[in-house]
XYZ file of N, CA, C and O in Angstrom:
688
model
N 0.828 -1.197 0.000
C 0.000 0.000 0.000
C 0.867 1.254 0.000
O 0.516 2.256 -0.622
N 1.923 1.199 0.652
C 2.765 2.476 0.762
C 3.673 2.194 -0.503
O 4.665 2.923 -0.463
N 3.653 1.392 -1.580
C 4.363 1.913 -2.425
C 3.358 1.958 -3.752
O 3.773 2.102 -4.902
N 2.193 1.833 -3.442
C 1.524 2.553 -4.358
C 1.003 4.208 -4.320
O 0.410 4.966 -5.087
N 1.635 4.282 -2.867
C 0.973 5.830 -2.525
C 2.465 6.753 -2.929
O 2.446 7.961 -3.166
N 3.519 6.032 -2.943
C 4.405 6.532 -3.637
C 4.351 7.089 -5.312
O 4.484 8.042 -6.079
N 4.053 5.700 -5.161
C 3.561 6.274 -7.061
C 2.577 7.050 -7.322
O 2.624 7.760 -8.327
N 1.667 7.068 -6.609
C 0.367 8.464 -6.695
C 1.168 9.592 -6.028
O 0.592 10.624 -6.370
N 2.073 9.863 -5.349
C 2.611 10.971 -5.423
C 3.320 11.366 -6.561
O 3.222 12.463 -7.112
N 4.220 10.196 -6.978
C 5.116 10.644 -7.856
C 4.137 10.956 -9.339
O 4.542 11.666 -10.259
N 3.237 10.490 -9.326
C 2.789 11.164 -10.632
C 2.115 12.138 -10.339
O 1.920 12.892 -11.292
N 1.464 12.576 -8.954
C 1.622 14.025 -9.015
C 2.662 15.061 -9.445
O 2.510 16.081 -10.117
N 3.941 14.450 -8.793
C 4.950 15.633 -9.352
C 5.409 15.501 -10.718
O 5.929 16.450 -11.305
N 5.258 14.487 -11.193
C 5.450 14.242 -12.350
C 4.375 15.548 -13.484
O 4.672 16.498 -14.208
N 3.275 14.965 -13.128
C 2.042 16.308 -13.706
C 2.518 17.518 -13.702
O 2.643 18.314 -14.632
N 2.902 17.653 -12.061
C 3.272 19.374 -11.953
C 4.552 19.965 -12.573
O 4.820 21.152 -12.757
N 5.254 18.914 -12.841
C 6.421 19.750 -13.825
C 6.007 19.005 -15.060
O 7.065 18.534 -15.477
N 5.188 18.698 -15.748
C 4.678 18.784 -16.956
C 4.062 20.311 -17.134
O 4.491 21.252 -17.801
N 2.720 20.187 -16.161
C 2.287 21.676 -16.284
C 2.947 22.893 -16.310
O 2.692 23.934 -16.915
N 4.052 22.511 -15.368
C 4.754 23.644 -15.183
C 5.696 24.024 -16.539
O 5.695 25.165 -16.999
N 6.525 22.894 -17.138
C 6.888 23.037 -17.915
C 6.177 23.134 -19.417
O 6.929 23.304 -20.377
N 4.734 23.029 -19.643
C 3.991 23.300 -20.564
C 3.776 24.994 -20.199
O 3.622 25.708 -21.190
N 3.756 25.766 -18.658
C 3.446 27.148 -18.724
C 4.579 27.966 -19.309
O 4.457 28.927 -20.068
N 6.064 27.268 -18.690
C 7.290 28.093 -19.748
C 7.279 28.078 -21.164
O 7.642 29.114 -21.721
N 6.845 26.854 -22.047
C 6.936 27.168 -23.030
C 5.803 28.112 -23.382
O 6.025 29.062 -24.134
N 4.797 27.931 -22.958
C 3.612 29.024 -23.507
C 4.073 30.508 -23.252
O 3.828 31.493 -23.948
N 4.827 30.425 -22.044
C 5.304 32.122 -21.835
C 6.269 32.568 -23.112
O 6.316 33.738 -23.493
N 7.114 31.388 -23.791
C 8.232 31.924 -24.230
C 7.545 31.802 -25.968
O 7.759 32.510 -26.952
N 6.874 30.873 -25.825
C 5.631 31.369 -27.117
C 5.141 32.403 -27.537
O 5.230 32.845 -28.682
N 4.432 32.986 -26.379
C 3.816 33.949 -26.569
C 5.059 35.402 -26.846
O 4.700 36.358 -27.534
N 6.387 35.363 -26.254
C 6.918 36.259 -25.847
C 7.609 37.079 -24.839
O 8.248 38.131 -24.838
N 7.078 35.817 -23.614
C 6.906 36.718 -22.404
C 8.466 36.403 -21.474
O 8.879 36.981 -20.468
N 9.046 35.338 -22.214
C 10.530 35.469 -21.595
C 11.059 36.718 -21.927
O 10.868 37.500 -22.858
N 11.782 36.712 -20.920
C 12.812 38.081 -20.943
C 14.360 37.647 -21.830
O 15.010 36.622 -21.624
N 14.567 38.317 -22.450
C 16.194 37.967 -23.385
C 16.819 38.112 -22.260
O 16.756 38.875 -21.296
N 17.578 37.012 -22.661
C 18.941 37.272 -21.384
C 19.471 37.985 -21.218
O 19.942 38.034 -20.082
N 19.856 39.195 -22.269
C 20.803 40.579 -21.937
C 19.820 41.192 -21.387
O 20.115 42.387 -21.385
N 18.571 40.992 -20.805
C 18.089 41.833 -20.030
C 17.203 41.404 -18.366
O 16.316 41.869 -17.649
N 18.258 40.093 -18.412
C 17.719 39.449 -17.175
C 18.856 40.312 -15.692
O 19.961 40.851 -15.751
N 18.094 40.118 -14.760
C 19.041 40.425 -13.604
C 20.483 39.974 -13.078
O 20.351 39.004 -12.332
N 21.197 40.183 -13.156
C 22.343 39.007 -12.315
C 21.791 37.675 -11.850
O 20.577 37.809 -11.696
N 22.151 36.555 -11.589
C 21.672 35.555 -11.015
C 21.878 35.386 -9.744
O 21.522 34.348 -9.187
N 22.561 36.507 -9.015
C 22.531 36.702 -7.662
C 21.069 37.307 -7.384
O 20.190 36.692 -6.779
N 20.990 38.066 -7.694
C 19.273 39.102 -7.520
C 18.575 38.117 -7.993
O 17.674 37.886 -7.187
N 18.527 37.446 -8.846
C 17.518 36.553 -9.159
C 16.895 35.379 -7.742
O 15.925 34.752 -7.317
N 18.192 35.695 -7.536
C 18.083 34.042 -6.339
C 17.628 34.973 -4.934
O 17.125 34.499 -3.914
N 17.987 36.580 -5.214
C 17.201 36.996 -3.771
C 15.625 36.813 -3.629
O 14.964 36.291 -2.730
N 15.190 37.517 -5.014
C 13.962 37.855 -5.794
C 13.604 36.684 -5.645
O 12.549 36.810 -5.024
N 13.806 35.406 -5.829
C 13.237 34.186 -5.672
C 12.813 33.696 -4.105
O 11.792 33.155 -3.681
N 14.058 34.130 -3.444
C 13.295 33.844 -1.943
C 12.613 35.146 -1.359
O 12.586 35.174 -0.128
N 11.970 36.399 -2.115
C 11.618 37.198 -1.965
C 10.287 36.807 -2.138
O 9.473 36.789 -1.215
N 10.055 36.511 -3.232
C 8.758 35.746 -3.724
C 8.544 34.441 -2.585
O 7.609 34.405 -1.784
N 9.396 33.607 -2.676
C 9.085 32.306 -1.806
C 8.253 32.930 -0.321
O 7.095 32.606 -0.055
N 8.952 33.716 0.408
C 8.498 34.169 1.362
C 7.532 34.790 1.259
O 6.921 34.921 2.320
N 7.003 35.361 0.210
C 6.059 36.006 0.194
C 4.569 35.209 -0.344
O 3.507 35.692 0.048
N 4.548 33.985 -1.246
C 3.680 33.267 -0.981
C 3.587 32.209 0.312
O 2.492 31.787 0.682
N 4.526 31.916 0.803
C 4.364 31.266 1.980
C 3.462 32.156 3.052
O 2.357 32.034 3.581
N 4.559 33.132 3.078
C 3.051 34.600 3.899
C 1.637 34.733 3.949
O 0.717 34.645 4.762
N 1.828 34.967 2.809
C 0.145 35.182 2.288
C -0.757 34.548 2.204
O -1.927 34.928 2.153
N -0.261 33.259 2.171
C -0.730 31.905 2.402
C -1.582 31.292 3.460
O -2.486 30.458 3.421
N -0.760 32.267 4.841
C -1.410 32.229 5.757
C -1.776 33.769 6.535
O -2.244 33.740 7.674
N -1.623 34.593 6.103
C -2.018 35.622 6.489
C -2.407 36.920 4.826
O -1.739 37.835 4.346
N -3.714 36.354 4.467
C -3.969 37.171 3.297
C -4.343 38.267 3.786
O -5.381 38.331 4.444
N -3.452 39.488 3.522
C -3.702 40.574 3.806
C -2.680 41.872 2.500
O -1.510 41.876 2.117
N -3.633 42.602 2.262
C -2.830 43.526 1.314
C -2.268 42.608 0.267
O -1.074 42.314 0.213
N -3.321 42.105 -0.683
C -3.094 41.002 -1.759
C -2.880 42.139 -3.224
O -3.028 43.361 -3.210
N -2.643 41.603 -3.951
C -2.382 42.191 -5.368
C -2.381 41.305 -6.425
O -1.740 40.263 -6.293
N -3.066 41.553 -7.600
C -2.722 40.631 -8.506
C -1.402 40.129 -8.492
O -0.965 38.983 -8.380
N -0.742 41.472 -8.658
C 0.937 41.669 -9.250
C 1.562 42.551 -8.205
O 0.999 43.539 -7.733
N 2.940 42.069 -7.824
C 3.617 42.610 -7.157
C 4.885 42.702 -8.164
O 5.391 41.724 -8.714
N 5.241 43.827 -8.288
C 6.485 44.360 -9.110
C 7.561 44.186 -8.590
O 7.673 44.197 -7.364
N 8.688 43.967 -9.486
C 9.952 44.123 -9.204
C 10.346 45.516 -7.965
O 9.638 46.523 -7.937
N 11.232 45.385 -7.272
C 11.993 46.535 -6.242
C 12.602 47.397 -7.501
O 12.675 47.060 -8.683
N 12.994 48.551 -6.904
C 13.976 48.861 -8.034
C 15.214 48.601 -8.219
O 15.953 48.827 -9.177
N 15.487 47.816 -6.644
C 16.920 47.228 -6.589
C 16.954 46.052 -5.270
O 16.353 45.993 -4.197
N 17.820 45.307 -5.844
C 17.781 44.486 -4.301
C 18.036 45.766 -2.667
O 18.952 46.555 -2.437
N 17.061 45.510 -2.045
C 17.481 46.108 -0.450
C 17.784 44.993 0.202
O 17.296 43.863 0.187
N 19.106 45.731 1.067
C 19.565 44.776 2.455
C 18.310 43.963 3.262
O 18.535 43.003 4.000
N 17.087 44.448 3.028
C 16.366 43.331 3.518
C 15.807 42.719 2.932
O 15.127 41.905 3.557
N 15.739 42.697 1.848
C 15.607 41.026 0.537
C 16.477 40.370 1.450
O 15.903 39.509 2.118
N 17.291 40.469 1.604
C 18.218 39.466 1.919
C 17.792 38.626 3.706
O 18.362 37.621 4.132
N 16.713 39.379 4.419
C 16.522 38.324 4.961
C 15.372 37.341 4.876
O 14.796 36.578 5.651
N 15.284 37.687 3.600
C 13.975 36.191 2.943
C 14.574 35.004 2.545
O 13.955 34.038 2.096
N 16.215 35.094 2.765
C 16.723 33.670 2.611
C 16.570 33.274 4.084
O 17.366 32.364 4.316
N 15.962 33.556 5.010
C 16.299 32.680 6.654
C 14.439 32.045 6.506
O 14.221 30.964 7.055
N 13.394 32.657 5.878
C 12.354 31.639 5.973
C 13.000 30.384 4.725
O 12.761 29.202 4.971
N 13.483 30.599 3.943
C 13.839 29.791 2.368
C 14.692 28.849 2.935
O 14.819 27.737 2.422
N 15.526 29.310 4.338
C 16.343 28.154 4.494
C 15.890 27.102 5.383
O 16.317 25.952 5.483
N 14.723 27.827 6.167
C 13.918 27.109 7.284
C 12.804 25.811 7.070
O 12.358 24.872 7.729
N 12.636 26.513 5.442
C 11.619 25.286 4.765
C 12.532 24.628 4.650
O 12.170 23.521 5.047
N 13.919 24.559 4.236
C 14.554 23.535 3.748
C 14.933 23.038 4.734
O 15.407 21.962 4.372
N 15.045 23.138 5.893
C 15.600 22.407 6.753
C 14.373 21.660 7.427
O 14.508 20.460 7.667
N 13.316 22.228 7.711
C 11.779 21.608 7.684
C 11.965 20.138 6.746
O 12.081 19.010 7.226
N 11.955 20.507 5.259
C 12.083 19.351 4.832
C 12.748 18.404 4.712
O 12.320 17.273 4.480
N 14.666 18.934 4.944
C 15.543 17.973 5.250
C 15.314 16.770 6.556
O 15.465 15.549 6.509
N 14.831 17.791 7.874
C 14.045 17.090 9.016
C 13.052 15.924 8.665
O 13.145 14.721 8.912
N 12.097 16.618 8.033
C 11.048 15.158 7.894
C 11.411 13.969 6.597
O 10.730 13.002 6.255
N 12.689 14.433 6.068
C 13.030 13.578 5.315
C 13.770 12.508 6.200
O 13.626 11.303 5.993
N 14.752 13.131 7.428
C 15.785 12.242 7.876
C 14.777 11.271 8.922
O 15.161 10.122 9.138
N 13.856 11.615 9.380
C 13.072 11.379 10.772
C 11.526 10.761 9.586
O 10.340 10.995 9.821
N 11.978 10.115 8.595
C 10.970 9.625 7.969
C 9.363 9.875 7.994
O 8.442 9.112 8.284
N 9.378 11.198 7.590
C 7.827 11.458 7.831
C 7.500 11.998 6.805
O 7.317 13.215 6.787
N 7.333 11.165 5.609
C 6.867 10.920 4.440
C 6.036 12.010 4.148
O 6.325 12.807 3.256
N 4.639 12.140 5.099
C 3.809 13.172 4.157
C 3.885 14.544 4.369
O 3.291 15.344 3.646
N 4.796 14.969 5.610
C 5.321 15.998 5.735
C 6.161 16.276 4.786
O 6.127 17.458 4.442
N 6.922 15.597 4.223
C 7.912 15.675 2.879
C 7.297 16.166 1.840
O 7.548 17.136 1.126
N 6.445 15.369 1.836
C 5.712 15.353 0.375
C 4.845 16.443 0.127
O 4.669 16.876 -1.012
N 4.034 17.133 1.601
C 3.431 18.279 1.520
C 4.647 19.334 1.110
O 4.530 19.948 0.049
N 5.708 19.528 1.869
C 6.698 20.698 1.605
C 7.560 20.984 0.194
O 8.142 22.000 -0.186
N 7.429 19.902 -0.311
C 7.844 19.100 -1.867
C 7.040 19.806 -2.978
O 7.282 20.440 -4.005
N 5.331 19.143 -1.859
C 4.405 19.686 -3.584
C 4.095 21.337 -3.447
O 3.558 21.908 -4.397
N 4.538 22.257 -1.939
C 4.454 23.453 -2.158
C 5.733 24.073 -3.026
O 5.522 24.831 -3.972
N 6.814 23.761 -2.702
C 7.647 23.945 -3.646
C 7.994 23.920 -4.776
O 8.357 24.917 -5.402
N 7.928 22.583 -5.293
C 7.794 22.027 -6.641
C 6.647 23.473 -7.705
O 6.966 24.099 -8.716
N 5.441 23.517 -6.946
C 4.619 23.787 -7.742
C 4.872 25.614 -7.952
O 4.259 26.235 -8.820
N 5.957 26.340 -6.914
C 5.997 27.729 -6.619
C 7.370 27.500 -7.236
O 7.672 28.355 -8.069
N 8.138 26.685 -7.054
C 9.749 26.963 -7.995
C 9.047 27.613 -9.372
O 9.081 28.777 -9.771
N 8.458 26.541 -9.901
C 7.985 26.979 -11.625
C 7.674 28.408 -11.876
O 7.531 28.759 -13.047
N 7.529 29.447 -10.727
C 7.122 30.530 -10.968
C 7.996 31.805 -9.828
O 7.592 32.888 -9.405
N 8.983 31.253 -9.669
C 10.170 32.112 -8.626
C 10.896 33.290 -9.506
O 11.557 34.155 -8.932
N 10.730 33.279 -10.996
C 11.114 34.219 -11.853
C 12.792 34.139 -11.571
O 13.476 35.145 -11.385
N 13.369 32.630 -11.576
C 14.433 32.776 -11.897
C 14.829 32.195 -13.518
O 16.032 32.213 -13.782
N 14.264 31.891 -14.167
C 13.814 32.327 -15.442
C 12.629 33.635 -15.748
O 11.432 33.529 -16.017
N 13.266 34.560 -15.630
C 12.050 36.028 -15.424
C 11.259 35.724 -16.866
O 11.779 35.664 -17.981
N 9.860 35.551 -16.520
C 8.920 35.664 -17.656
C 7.674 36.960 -17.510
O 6.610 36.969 -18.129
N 8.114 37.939 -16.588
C 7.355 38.453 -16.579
C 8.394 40.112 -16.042
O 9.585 40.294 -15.792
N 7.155 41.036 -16.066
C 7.662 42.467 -15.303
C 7.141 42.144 -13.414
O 7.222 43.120 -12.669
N 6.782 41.152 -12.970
C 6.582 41.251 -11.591
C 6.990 39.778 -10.666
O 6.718 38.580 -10.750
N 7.665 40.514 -9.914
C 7.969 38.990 -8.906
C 7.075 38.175 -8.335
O 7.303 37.028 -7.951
N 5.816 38.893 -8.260
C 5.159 37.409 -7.772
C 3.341 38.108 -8.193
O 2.973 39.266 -8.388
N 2.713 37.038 -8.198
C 1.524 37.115 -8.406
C 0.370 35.627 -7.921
O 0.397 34.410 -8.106
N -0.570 36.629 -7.218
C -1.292 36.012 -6.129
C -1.841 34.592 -6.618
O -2.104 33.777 -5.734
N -2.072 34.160 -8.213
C -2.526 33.705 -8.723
C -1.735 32.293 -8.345
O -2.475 31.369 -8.009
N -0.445 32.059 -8.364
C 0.653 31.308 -8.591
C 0.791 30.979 -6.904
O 1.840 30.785 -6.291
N -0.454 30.980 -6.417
C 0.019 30.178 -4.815
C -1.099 29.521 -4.485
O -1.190 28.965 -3.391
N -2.297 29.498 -5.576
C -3.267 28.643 -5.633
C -3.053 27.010 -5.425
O -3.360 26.433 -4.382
N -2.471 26.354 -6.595
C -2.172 25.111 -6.391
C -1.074 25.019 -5.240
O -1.502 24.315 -4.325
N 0.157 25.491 -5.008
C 0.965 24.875 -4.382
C 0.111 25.340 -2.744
O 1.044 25.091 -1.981
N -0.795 25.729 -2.026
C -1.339 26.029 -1.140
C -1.841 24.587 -0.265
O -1.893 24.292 0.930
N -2.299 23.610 -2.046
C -2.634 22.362 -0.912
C -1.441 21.756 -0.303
O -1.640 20.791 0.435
N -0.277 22.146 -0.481
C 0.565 21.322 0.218
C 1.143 22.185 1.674
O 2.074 21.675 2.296
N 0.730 23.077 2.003
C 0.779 23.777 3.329
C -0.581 23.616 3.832
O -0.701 24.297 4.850
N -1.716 22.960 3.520
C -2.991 22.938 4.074
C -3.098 21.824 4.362
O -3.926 21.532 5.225
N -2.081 20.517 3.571
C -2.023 19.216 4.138
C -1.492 19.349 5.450
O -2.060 18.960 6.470
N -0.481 19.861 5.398
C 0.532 19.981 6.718
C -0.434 20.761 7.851
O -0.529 19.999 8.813
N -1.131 21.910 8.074
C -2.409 21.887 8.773
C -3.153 21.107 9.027
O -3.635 21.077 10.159
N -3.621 19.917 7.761
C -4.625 19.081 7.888
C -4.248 17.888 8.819
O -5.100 17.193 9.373
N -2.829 17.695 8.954
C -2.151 16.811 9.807
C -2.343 17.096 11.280
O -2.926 16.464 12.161
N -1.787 18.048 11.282
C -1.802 19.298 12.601
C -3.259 19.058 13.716
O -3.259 18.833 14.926
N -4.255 19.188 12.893
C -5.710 18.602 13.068
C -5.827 17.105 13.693
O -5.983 16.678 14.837
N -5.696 16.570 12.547
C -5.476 15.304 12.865
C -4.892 14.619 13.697
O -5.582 13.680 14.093
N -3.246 14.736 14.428
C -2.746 14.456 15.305
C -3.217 15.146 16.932
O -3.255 14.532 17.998
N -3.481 16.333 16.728
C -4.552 16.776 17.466
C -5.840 16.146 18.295
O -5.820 15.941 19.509
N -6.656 15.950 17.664
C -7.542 14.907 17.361
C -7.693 14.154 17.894
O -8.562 13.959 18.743
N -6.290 13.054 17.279
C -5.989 11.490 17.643
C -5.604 11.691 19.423
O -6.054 11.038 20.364
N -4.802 12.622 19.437
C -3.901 12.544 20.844
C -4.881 13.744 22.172
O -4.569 14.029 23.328
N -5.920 14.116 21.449
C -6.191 14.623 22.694
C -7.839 14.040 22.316
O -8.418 14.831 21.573
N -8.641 12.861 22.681
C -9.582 12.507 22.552
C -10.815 13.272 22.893
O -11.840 12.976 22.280
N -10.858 14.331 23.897
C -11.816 15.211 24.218
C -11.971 16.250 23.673
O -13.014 16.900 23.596
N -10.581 16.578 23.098
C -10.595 17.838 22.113
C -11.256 17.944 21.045
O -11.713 18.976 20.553
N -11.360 16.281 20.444
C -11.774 16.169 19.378
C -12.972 16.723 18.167
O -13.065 16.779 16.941
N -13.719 17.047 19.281
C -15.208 17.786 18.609
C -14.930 18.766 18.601
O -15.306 19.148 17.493
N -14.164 20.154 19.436
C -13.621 21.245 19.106
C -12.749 21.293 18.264
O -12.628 22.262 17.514
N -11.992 20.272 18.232
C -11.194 20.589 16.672
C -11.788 19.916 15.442
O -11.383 20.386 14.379
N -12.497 19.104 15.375
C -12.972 19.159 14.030
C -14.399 20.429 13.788
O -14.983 20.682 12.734
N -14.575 20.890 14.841
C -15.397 22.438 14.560
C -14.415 23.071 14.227
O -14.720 23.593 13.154
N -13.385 23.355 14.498
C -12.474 24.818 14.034
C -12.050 24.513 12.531
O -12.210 25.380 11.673
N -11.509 23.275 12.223
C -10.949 22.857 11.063
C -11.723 23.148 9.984
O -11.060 23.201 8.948
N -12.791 23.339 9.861
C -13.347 23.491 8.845
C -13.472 25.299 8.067
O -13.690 25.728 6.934
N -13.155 26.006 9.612
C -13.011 27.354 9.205
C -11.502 27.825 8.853
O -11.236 28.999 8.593
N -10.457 26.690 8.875
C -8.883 26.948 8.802
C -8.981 26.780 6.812
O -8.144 27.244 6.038
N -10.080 26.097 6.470
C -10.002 26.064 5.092
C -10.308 27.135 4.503
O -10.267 27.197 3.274
């Protein structure tokens, strides 16, 4: 049973970098890659990427002051630079539940990633670093990790149980 649930993951991710990689070519179809003589350094790129990362992870759970489109800075600021300490925290989140075998914690932090890399604009296809649109899908995999949260909850406090499956339904 657990290695068929492997394979229903893996062809999830499999899908999502199909899709994902069916949205680059449509961008670069249409036009919407940027020529390389006019891309950023690949240092700024990689801030701008955990600029964005942090910023759908945010919003994710605290939607507030949303925008379709959030534009480029006009330059990296010294505090871009501390959106690599949430970027490094997921990764160590996931290195953790990788070493301490906890599979669907992996796999939730995996399919939020996986599905928000495709759109970190380190291939810039657009004039804006991030857009609200592009945290839709990868959202179920931070709502699994809630949905767990619940669940172990739940299991381990038996009286709690009817108060938390009342709240859970408003965390969606």
């Amino acid at each position: 049973a657990v290695e068929s649930g492997v394979d229903f993951a893996s062809a999830f991710f499999a899908l999502s970098a199909v899709f994902g990689a069916g949205s680059i070519l449509a961008q670069k179809a249409g036009g919407y890659i940027v020529d390389v003589a006019q891309m950023q350094p690949i240092a700024n790129r990689l801030v701008y990427a955990c600029v964005a990362l942090t910023h759908y992870a945010f919003t994710l759970f605290v939607p507030a002051r949303l925008s379709a489109l959030y534009p480029y800075p006009a330059a990296v600021q010294p505090i871009h630079y501390l959106s690599i300490l949430p970027v490094l925290a997921l990764v160590a989140a996931l290195a953790y539940a990788v070493i301490k075998s906890r599979r669907e914690i992996a796999f939730a932090i995996l399919f939020f990633l996986v599905n928000i890399a495709l759109v970190l604009q380190l291939l810039p296809v657009a004039d804006f670093i991030a857009a609200d649109r592009y945290n839709y899908l990868s959202s179920i995999g931070a709502c699994f990790i809630v949905a767990l949260v619940f669940v172990r909850i739940a299991d381990a406090r038996p009286k709690f149980r009817a108060a938390v499956w009342t709240v859970a339904p408003a965390c969606a």
